[in-house]
Amino acid sequence: MPETEERLRLRLDLAYDGAGFKGWAAQPGLRTVEGELTAALATVLREPV
């Protein structure tokens, strides 16, 4: 029987003050919303996102 990969589906309703960010999309060397969310999820899930 083949192994199946478990997946997690997550819905996140998000509100933020964008003053401290340089936009939504990840950009090398800049603090962005996507970058912060990706880093936080990787910490919580203990694996790359």
mmCIF file of C-alpha atoms in Angstrom:
data_model
loop_
_atom_site.group_PDB
_atom_site.id
_atom_site.type_symbol
_atom_site.label_atom_id
_atom_site.label_comp_id
_atom_site.label_asym_id
_atom_site.label_seq_id
_atom_site.Cartn_x
_atom_site.Cartn_y
_atom_site.Cartn_z
ATOM 1 C CA MET A 1 0.000 0.000 0.000
ATOM 2 C CA PRO A 2 1.529 3.382 -0.978
ATOM 3 C CA GLU A 3 2.274 5.920 1.713
ATOM 4 C CA THR A 4 0.024 8.946 1.736
ATOM 5 C CA GLU A 5 1.232 12.384 2.631
ATOM 6 C CA GLU A 6 -0.746 14.119 5.334
ATOM 7 C CA ARG A 7 -1.808 17.644 4.513
ATOM 8 C CA LEU A 8 -3.013 20.449 6.674
ATOM 9 C CA ARG A 9 -5.540 22.931 5.392
ATOM 10 C CA LEU A 10 -5.574 26.155 7.346
ATOM 11 C CA ARG A 11 -7.725 29.239 7.085
ATOM 12 C CA LEU A 12 -6.339 32.400 8.579
ATOM 13 C CA ASP A 13 -8.327 35.625 8.804
ATOM 14 C CA LEU A 14 -5.737 38.329 9.184
ATOM 15 C CA ALA A 15 -5.783 42.024 9.983
ATOM 16 C CA TYR A 16 -2.623 44.076 10.387
ATOM 17 C CA ASP A 17 -1.226 47.591 10.451
ATOM 18 C CA GLY A 18 1.027 47.665 7.411
ATOM 19 C CA ALA A 19 3.151 50.572 8.626
ATOM 20 C CA GLY A 20 6.057 48.312 9.635
ATOM 21 C CA PHE A 21 6.076 46.262 6.428
ATOM 22 C CA LYS A 22 7.391 46.777 2.911
ATOM 23 C CA GLY A 23 4.362 45.260 1.167
ATOM 24 C CA TRP A 24 2.716 41.842 1.106
ATOM 25 C CA ALA A 25 4.927 39.706 -1.159
ATOM 26 C CA ALA A 26 8.192 38.277 0.160
ATOM 27 C CA GLN A 27 11.228 40.318 -0.904
ATOM 28 C CA PRO A 28 14.806 39.437 0.036
ATOM 29 C CA GLY A 29 16.152 41.639 2.822
ATOM 30 C CA LEU A 30 12.830 43.397 3.513
ATOM 31 C CA ARG A 31 10.216 42.790 6.207
ATOM 32 C CA THR A 32 6.994 41.797 4.432
ATOM 33 C CA VAL A 33 3.688 40.320 5.564
ATOM 34 C CA GLU A 34 4.212 37.115 3.571
ATOM 35 C CA GLY A 35 7.750 36.762 4.900
ATOM 36 C CA GLU A 36 6.645 37.114 8.525
ATOM 37 C CA LEU A 37 3.716 34.715 8.096
ATOM 38 C CA THR A 38 5.908 32.136 6.378
ATOM 39 C CA ALA A 39 8.523 32.349 9.124
ATOM 40 C CA ALA A 40 5.897 32.073 11.882
ATOM 41 C CA LEU A 41 4.184 29.082 10.255
ATOM 42 C CA ALA A 42 7.517 27.324 9.761
ATOM 43 C CA THR A 43 8.229 27.787 13.477
ATOM 44 C CA VAL A 44 4.823 26.477 14.563
ATOM 45 C CA LEU A 45 4.763 23.555 12.104
ATOM 46 C CA ARG A 46 8.473 22.782 12.599
ATOM 47 C CA GLU A 47 9.042 22.395 8.872
ATOM 48 C CA PRO A 48 9.581 24.635 5.847
ATOM 49 C CA VAL A 49 6.464 26.233 4.410
#
